[in-house]
Amino acid sequence: MSATTIRVEGPAPYDVVVGHGVADLLPELLGEDVARVAVVRPASLPEVASSVLEALGATCTALDLPVPDGESAKTATVAAGCWEALGAAGFTRSDVVVTVGGGATTDLGGFVAATWLRGVRVVHVPTTLLAMVDAAVGGKTGIDTGAGKNLVGSFHEPAGVLCDLATLATLPRAELVAGLGEVIKCGFIADPVILELVEATDPADLTADSPVLRELVERAIRVKAEVVAADLKETGGADGHPGREVLNYGHTLAHAIERAEHYGVRHGEAVAIGCVYVAELAARAGSLDPELVVRHRSAFARVGLPTTYAGAPFEELHDAMRVDKKSRGNQLRFVVLRGLADPTVLAGPDEADLRAAYAAIGGPA
């Protein structure tokens, strides 16, 4: 099957290549005059990394930069270690960082590329569904602090993204399902066909070699590509559209849950819960029909994602949500829906509605 190329427009346009067995296309995405490539990848992915290093080694010097798994990689200490390695290797502005791994690796590696010499090229090779449809596209990079997730970072668009769906064949089922959280989110905010495909397909048939999964991946990437091309740095959209903020649908509570669970919950699982929460909130604020709230619950639950949460008191999550990047001063702001694929921003919702929505998803009183 041939590769699909999705163009992300903007000040620095780039291609997202999607297909099965497309790893050999990686050198084409690097650009010209590359002497060194630093491969940032989890220490737990030696097989995938070795194939990438071997492919790159034919044309340039490849530097292997293994980092911790998951969110534990997204620290200032790990980033500083990468900077020191780049310095020791004589990394220049004509060289390229390649990330190989999931969303955390993409966030960290993109941040390292954004900050080394004030910005060098980066190419992402996501190996999880979540990274393919979310972290690898759009140019957001970041690391975590004790105060919250992704609070330190930069906008740094990649030079290219290579999504080899063959890498999903070895992905644990729970990780694949978690990635569908971001996919289904895209269905609610922009592309209802995604929801129709999910609702019409047996979840067991959503496998790495499934044509339906490939269509879902491509549709989710196109949603993100269109949004970031119109509003790269979250300055706002036209005609009342939230702009890039729309991609954070469900994320305000999701990030609070991740923090409360010490990042022991998968991001896509937290996003599913967060989307159901804001649907409940929007219904209480009078902007969303109850039928669409039910559809939120059924769509996420159909693929095996959680739609309830009772792991922390409201006050703890409320405090965490106050440091969310969408907040303005002391005012909480949520991306909500007025209807299917009709997003807006709800600023300063009533605390009674916030509490009632949390109770509706199973939260303790």
Tab-separated table of C-alpha atoms in Angstrom:
chain	number	residue	atom	x	y	z
A	1	MET	CA	0.000	0.000	0.000
A	2	SER	CA	1.352	3.390	-0.930
A	3	ALA	CA	2.170	6.105	1.573
A	4	THR	CA	-0.171	9.019	2.212
A	5	THR	CA	1.390	12.466	2.477
A	6	ILE	CA	-0.451	15.092	4.509
A	7	ARG	CA	0.882	18.627	4.106
A	8	VAL	CA	0.904	20.877	7.165
A	9	GLU	CA	0.829	24.449	5.900
A	10	GLY	CA	2.113	27.506	7.722
A	11	PRO	CA	5.273	29.605	7.949
A	12	ALA	CA	7.417	26.448	7.717
A	13	PRO	CA	5.376	23.818	5.829
A	14	TYR	CA	6.219	20.135	6.292
A	15	ASP	CA	4.922	16.695	5.359
A	16	VAL	CA	3.435	13.961	7.525
A	17	VAL	CA	3.950	10.615	5.802
A	18	VAL	CA	1.600	7.771	6.795
A	19	GLY	CA	1.811	4.165	5.649
A	20	HIS	CA	2.968	0.628	6.356
A	21	GLY	CA	6.671	-0.150	6.061
A	22	VAL	CA	7.678	3.406	5.157
A	23	ALA	CA	10.801	3.625	7.336
A	24	ASP	CA	13.037	3.865	4.271
A	25	LEU	CA	11.513	7.293	3.524
A	26	LEU	CA	13.107	8.821	6.624
A	27	PRO	CA	16.289	10.165	4.939
A	28	GLU	CA	14.128	12.177	2.516
A	29	LEU	CA	12.604	14.100	5.433
A	30	LEU	CA	15.928	15.165	6.939
A	31	GLY	CA	16.775	17.805	4.378
A	32	GLU	CA	20.120	18.530	2.727
A	33	ASP	CA	23.661	18.925	4.055
A	34	VAL	CA	23.092	16.899	7.225
A	35	ALA	CA	26.353	15.708	8.786
A	36	ARG	CA	25.023	14.481	12.141
A	37	VAL	CA	21.718	13.119	13.390
A	38	ALA	CA	20.918	12.669	17.079
A	39	VAL	CA	18.318	9.969	17.714
A	40	VAL	CA	16.372	10.629	20.917
A	41	ARG	CA	14.539	7.470	21.909
A	42	PRO	CA	13.412	5.555	25.008
A	43	ALA	CA	15.985	3.147	26.399
A	44	SER	CA	13.307	0.449	26.107
A	45	LEU	CA	13.204	0.685	22.288
A	46	PRO	CA	16.611	-0.654	21.217
A	47	GLU	CA	15.285	-2.671	18.256
A	48	VAL	CA	13.402	0.184	16.595
A	49	ALA	CA	16.206	2.607	17.385
A	50	SER	CA	18.885	0.328	15.943
A	51	SER	CA	17.045	0.079	12.621
A	52	VAL	CA	16.733	3.862	12.487
A	53	LEU	CA	20.380	4.348	13.422
A	54	GLU	CA	21.435	1.848	10.760
A	55	ALA	CA	19.358	3.561	8.080
A	56	LEU	CA	20.753	6.972	8.980
A	57	GLY	CA	24.321	5.755	9.325
A	58	ALA	CA	24.573	5.189	5.588
A	59	THR	CA	24.479	8.910	4.884
A	60	CYS	CA	25.574	10.672	8.093
A	61	THR	CA	26.931	10.220	11.592
A	62	ALA	CA	24.188	8.997	13.918
A	63	LEU	CA	24.339	9.743	17.648
A	64	ASP	CA	22.247	7.505	19.907
A	65	LEU	CA	20.587	9.376	22.809
A	66	PRO	CA	18.579	6.919	24.951
A	67	VAL	CA	16.313	8.581	27.531
A	68	PRO	CA	13.967	7.271	30.258
A	69	ASP	CA	10.554	5.919	29.348
A	70	GLY	CA	7.370	7.967	29.458
A	71	GLU	CA	6.868	11.186	31.377
A	72	SER	CA	10.000	10.530	33.448
A	73	ALA	CA	11.989	11.650	30.398
A	74	LYS	CA	10.371	15.085	30.369
A	75	THR	CA	12.568	16.799	32.955
A	76	ALA	CA	15.105	19.607	32.866
A	77	THR	CA	17.753	17.124	34.009
A	78	VAL	CA	17.195	14.784	31.064
A	79	ALA	CA	17.040	17.703	28.619
A	80	ALA	CA	20.327	19.046	29.995
A	81	GLY	CA	21.926	15.640	29.483
A	82	CYS	CA	20.879	15.724	25.839
A	83	TRP	CA	22.308	19.235	25.427
A	84	GLU	CA	25.636	18.112	26.847
A	85	ALA	CA	25.729	15.142	24.454
A	86	LEU	CA	24.986	17.397	21.489
A	87	GLY	CA	27.739	19.750	22.553
A	88	ALA	CA	30.253	16.936	22.915
A	89	ALA	CA	29.349	15.700	19.419
A	90	GLY	CA	29.796	19.162	17.893
A	91	PHE	CA	26.167	19.413	16.849
A	92	THR	CA	25.575	22.425	14.566
A	93	ARG	CA	22.579	24.190	13.047
A	94	SER	CA	22.849	22.076	9.901
A	95	ASP	CA	22.340	18.868	11.891
A	96	VAL	CA	19.045	17.182	12.811
A	97	VAL	CA	17.392	15.683	15.881
A	98	VAL	CA	15.238	12.620	15.182
A	99	THR	CA	12.805	11.436	17.829
A	100	VAL	CA	11.759	7.782	17.869
A	101	GLY	CA	9.086	6.786	20.369
A	102	GLY	CA	5.872	7.904	21.992
A	103	GLY	CA	4.495	11.304	22.871
A	104	ALA	CA	6.797	11.914	25.829
A	105	THR	CA	9.874	11.282	23.677
A	106	THR	CA	8.490	13.567	20.983
A	107	ASP	CA	7.835	16.335	23.518
A	108	LEU	CA	11.312	16.055	25.034
A	109	GLY	CA	13.217	15.625	21.769
A	110	GLY	CA	11.328	18.492	20.171
A	111	PHE	CA	12.163	20.710	23.150
A	112	VAL	CA	15.844	19.775	22.958
A	113	ALA	CA	15.851	20.627	19.231
A	114	ALA	CA	13.995	23.893	19.858
A	115	THR	CA	16.497	25.053	22.462
A	116	TRP	CA	19.820	23.768	21.104
A	117	LEU	CA	21.505	26.677	19.289
A	118	ARG	CA	18.082	28.394	19.531
A	119	GLY	CA	16.604	25.844	17.192
A	120	VAL	CA	17.752	22.982	14.948
A	121	ARG	CA	15.667	20.786	12.675
A	122	VAL	CA	13.725	17.901	14.168
A	123	VAL	CA	12.026	14.957	12.467
A	124	HIS	CA	9.581	12.843	14.445
A	125	VAL	CA	9.166	9.083	14.025
A	126	PRO	CA	6.252	8.319	16.367
A	127	THR	CA	5.856	4.674	17.352
A	128	THR	CA	2.555	4.911	19.251
A	129	LEU	CA	-0.902	5.799	18.001
A	130	LEU	CA	-1.092	8.657	20.494
A	131	ALA	CA	2.137	10.202	19.234
A	132	MET	CA	1.118	9.823	15.587
A	133	VAL	CA	-2.153	11.721	15.939
A	134	ASP	CA	-1.130	14.148	18.670
A	135	ALA	CA	2.395	14.904	19.877
A	136	ALA	CA	4.281	14.517	16.587
A	137	VAL	CA	2.185	17.034	14.633
A	138	GLY	CA	1.855	20.709	15.426
A	139	GLY	CA	5.185	21.826	16.819
A	140	LYS	CA	4.376	21.843	20.547
A	141	THR	CA	7.320	20.751	22.662
A	142	GLY	CA	7.734	20.683	26.399
A	143	ILE	CA	8.894	19.245	29.675
A	144	ASP	CA	7.129	18.913	33.020
A	145	THR	CA	7.692	20.645	36.342
A	146	GLY	CA	6.453	19.982	39.845
A	147	ALA	CA	3.620	22.426	39.165
A	148	GLY	CA	2.235	20.537	36.187
A	149	LYS	CA	2.593	18.998	32.759
A	150	ASN	CA	4.177	20.764	29.760
A	151	LEU	CA	4.493	24.085	31.575
A	152	VAL	CA	7.975	24.674	30.125
A	153	GLY	CA	8.235	24.431	26.363
A	154	SER	CA	8.351	26.043	22.965
A	155	PHE	CA	6.573	26.007	19.613
A	156	HIS	CA	9.010	24.330	17.229
A	157	GLU	CA	7.572	22.785	14.095
A	158	PRO	CA	9.216	19.617	12.774
A	159	ALA	CA	10.863	19.351	9.384
A	160	GLY	CA	8.830	16.204	8.814
A	161	VAL	CA	6.905	13.385	10.502
A	162	LEU	CA	7.057	9.692	9.555
A	163	CYS	CA	4.166	7.532	10.797
A	164	ASP	CA	4.992	3.896	10.034
A	165	LEU	CA	1.851	2.031	11.023
A	166	ALA	CA	3.841	-1.212	11.057
A	167	THR	CA	5.343	-0.141	14.384
A	168	LEU	CA	1.874	-0.367	15.951
A	169	ALA	CA	1.881	-4.166	15.504
A	170	THR	CA	3.997	-4.578	18.642
A	171	LEU	CA	2.202	-1.871	20.627
A	172	PRO	CA	0.363	-3.255	23.678
A	173	ARG	CA	-3.388	-3.234	23.136
A	174	ALA	CA	-3.935	-0.872	26.060
A	175	GLU	CA	-1.614	1.687	24.451
A	176	LEU	CA	-3.402	1.424	21.104
A	177	VAL	CA	-6.755	1.925	22.815
A	178	ALA	CA	-5.390	4.921	24.729
A	179	GLY	CA	-4.355	6.533	21.452
A	180	LEU	CA	-7.935	6.280	20.248
A	181	GLY	CA	-8.852	8.805	22.944
A	182	GLU	CA	-7.211	11.586	20.927
A	183	VAL	CA	-8.684	10.220	17.688
A	184	ILE	CA	-12.253	10.223	19.004
A	185	LYS	CA	-11.696	13.709	20.426
A	186	CYS	CA	-10.997	14.881	16.860
A	187	GLY	CA	-14.314	13.401	15.813
A	188	PHE	CA	-16.228	15.508	18.317
A	189	ILE	CA	-14.415	18.783	17.654
A	190	ALA	CA	-14.083	18.686	13.865
A	191	ASP	CA	-14.704	15.459	11.908
A	192	PRO	CA	-17.879	13.500	12.726
A	193	VAL	CA	-16.925	10.820	10.174
A	194	ILE	CA	-14.392	9.644	12.760
A	195	LEU	CA	-17.248	8.952	15.170
A	196	GLU	CA	-19.234	7.159	12.474
A	197	LEU	CA	-16.271	4.900	11.707
A	198	VAL	CA	-15.722	4.098	15.384
A	199	GLU	CA	-19.400	3.385	15.942
A	200	ALA	CA	-19.639	1.149	12.853
A	201	THR	CA	-16.468	-0.889	13.440
A	202	ASP	CA	-15.953	-3.790	15.826
A	203	PRO	CA	-13.251	-2.483	18.184
A	204	ALA	CA	-11.422	-5.815	17.876
A	205	ASP	CA	-10.913	-5.052	14.181
A	206	LEU	CA	-8.989	-1.842	14.934
A	207	THR	CA	-5.537	-3.362	14.551
A	208	ALA	CA	-2.243	-2.134	13.116
A	209	ASP	CA	-3.043	-3.499	9.649
A	210	SER	CA	-6.670	-2.342	9.640
A	211	PRO	CA	-7.680	-0.027	6.769
A	212	VAL	CA	-10.174	1.588	9.153
A	213	LEU	CA	-7.456	2.372	11.693
A	214	ARG	CA	-5.357	3.902	8.929
A	215	GLU	CA	-8.282	6.089	7.871
A	216	LEU	CA	-8.832	7.142	11.485
A	217	VAL	CA	-5.147	8.061	11.826
A	218	GLU	CA	-5.151	10.067	8.605
A	219	ARG	CA	-8.376	11.862	9.490
A	220	ALA	CA	-7.131	12.781	12.969
A	221	ILE	CA	-3.845	14.076	11.544
A	222	ARG	CA	-5.725	16.172	8.985
A	223	VAL	CA	-7.843	17.700	11.752
A	224	LYS	CA	-4.738	18.704	13.653
A	225	ALA	CA	-2.922	19.878	10.512
A	226	GLU	CA	-5.766	22.205	9.552
A	227	VAL	CA	-6.057	23.642	13.063
A	228	VAL	CA	-2.352	24.327	13.602
A	229	ALA	CA	-1.914	25.771	10.109
A	230	ALA	CA	-4.545	28.382	10.967
A	231	ASP	CA	-3.362	29.097	14.521
A	232	LEU	CA	0.121	27.768	15.315
A	233	LYS	CA	0.655	29.594	18.612
A	234	GLU	CA	-2.848	29.564	20.104
A	235	THR	CA	-3.642	33.204	19.429
A	236	GLY	CA	-7.248	32.362	18.554
A	237	GLY	CA	-9.364	31.459	15.570
A	238	ALA	CA	-11.756	33.371	13.347
A	239	ASP	CA	-15.515	33.828	13.813
A	240	GLY	CA	-15.461	32.768	17.457
A	241	HIS	CA	-13.636	29.480	16.860
A	242	PRO	CA	-11.210	28.667	19.722
A	243	GLY	CA	-8.369	28.178	17.230
A	244	ARG	CA	-5.639	25.820	18.335
A	245	GLU	CA	-7.134	25.701	21.825
A	246	VAL	CA	-9.768	23.360	20.382
A	247	LEU	CA	-7.173	20.589	20.367
A	248	ASN	CA	-7.179	20.806	24.162
A	249	TYR	CA	-10.782	19.608	24.306
A	250	GLY	CA	-10.998	17.505	27.455
A	251	HIS	CA	-7.407	18.255	28.425
A	252	THR	CA	-7.996	20.654	31.329
A	253	LEU	CA	-9.359	17.894	33.556
A	254	ALA	CA	-7.178	15.270	31.827
A	255	HIS	CA	-3.954	17.001	32.871
A	256	ALA	CA	-5.290	17.424	36.409
A	257	ILE	CA	-6.067	13.703	36.576
A	258	GLU	CA	-2.621	12.820	35.253
A	259	ARG	CA	-1.036	14.948	37.948
A	260	ALA	CA	-3.270	13.475	40.680
A	261	GLU	CA	-2.312	9.972	39.504
A	262	HIS	CA	1.410	10.873	39.318
A	263	TYR	CA	1.230	10.183	35.563
A	264	GLY	CA	0.279	6.575	36.202
A	265	VAL	CA	-2.777	6.939	33.959
A	266	ARG	CA	-2.364	6.907	30.186
A	267	HIS	CA	-2.867	10.276	28.505
A	268	GLY	CA	-5.550	9.027	26.114
A	269	GLU	CA	-7.474	7.504	29.003
A	270	ALA	CA	-7.385	10.802	30.886
A	271	VAL	CA	-8.484	12.658	27.736
A	272	ALA	CA	-11.496	10.353	27.349
A	273	ILE	CA	-12.586	11.124	30.912
A	274	GLY	CA	-11.896	14.827	30.365
A	275	CYS	CA	-14.014	14.945	27.217
A	276	VAL	CA	-16.975	13.340	28.984
A	277	TYR	CA	-16.499	15.823	31.825
A	278	VAL	CA	-16.619	18.917	29.599
A	279	ALA	CA	-19.638	17.469	27.783
A	280	GLU	CA	-21.396	17.211	31.138
A	281	LEU	CA	-20.219	20.737	31.995
A	282	ALA	CA	-21.473	22.149	28.689
A	283	ALA	CA	-24.857	20.495	29.193
A	284	ARG	CA	-25.160	22.115	32.619
A	285	ALA	CA	-24.149	25.475	31.155
A	286	GLY	CA	-26.940	25.094	28.606
A	287	SER	CA	-24.845	24.831	25.447
A	288	LEU	CA	-24.976	21.096	24.681
A	289	ASP	CA	-27.876	18.692	24.162
A	290	PRO	CA	-27.961	15.697	26.515
A	291	GLU	CA	-27.983	13.343	23.526
A	292	LEU	CA	-24.462	14.432	22.588
A	293	VAL	CA	-23.310	13.869	26.176
A	294	VAL	CA	-24.540	10.283	25.846
A	295	ARG	CA	-22.677	9.947	22.552
A	296	HIS	CA	-19.465	11.021	24.301
A	297	ARG	CA	-19.860	8.250	26.843
A	298	SER	CA	-20.742	5.599	24.273
A	299	ALA	CA	-18.026	6.441	21.740
A	300	PHE	CA	-15.167	6.355	24.230
A	301	ALA	CA	-16.540	3.344	26.103
A	302	ARG	CA	-17.039	1.423	22.836
A	303	VAL	CA	-13.287	1.143	22.264
A	304	GLY	CA	-12.552	0.382	25.914
A	305	LEU	CA	-11.678	3.819	27.279
A	306	PRO	CA	-12.785	4.980	30.744
A	307	THR	CA	-15.568	7.545	31.065
A	308	THR	CA	-15.664	7.897	34.867
A	309	TYR	CA	-13.182	8.924	37.539
A	310	ALA	CA	-13.274	8.997	41.332
A	311	GLY	CA	-9.590	8.984	42.216
A	312	ALA	CA	-9.249	12.454	43.714
A	313	PRO	CA	-11.454	14.995	45.498
A	314	PHE	CA	-12.834	17.869	43.455
A	315	GLU	CA	-10.751	20.426	45.358
A	316	GLU	CA	-7.477	18.759	44.361
A	317	LEU	CA	-8.428	18.644	40.683
A	318	HIS	CA	-9.804	22.183	40.810
A	319	ASP	CA	-6.488	23.490	42.137
A	320	ALA	CA	-4.602	21.615	39.400
A	321	MET	CA	-6.889	22.978	36.705
A	322	ARG	CA	-6.130	26.534	37.829
A	323	VAL	CA	-2.560	26.200	36.520
A	324	ASP	CA	-3.793	24.911	33.160
A	325	LYS	CA	-2.290	26.854	30.247
A	326	LYS	CA	-5.750	27.950	29.062
A	327	SER	CA	-6.528	29.680	32.378
A	328	ARG	CA	-6.404	33.464	32.489
A	329	GLY	CA	-5.589	34.832	35.946
A	330	ASN	CA	-7.930	33.065	38.345
A	331	GLN	CA	-10.485	32.303	35.659
A	332	LEU	CA	-10.824	28.745	34.396
A	333	ARG	CA	-11.482	28.347	30.668
A	334	PHE	CA	-12.747	25.191	28.994
A	335	VAL	CA	-13.149	24.274	25.355
A	336	VAL	CA	-16.752	23.026	25.085
A	337	LEU	CA	-19.174	22.154	22.300
A	338	ARG	CA	-22.369	23.898	21.251
A	339	GLY	CA	-23.013	20.996	18.930
A	340	LEU	CA	-21.120	18.329	17.017
A	341	ALA	CA	-17.968	19.888	15.497
A	342	ASP	CA	-19.072	23.292	16.837
A	343	PRO	CA	-16.564	24.261	19.562
A	344	THR	CA	-16.367	27.379	21.678
A	345	VAL	CA	-14.767	28.504	24.937
A	346	LEU	CA	-16.590	28.553	28.260
A	347	ALA	CA	-14.854	31.056	30.537
A	348	GLY	CA	-15.425	31.253	34.279
A	349	PRO	CA	-18.055	28.507	34.653
A	350	ASP	CA	-20.063	28.419	37.836
A	351	GLU	CA	-18.385	26.283	40.509
A	352	ALA	CA	-21.678	24.515	41.147
A	353	ASP	CA	-21.658	23.352	37.506
A	354	LEU	CA	-18.029	22.255	37.804
A	355	ARG	CA	-18.859	20.170	40.863
A	356	ALA	CA	-22.048	18.751	39.353
A	357	ALA	CA	-20.198	17.700	36.184
A	358	TYR	CA	-17.567	15.957	38.299
A	359	ALA	CA	-20.253	14.142	40.265
A	360	ALA	CA	-21.818	13.078	36.947
A	361	ILE	CA	-18.631	11.224	35.955
A	362	GLY	CA	-18.456	9.489	39.324
A	363	GLY	CA	-16.343	11.958	41.269
A	364	PRO	CA	-16.625	11.930	45.063
A	365	ALA	CA	-18.652	14.693	46.678
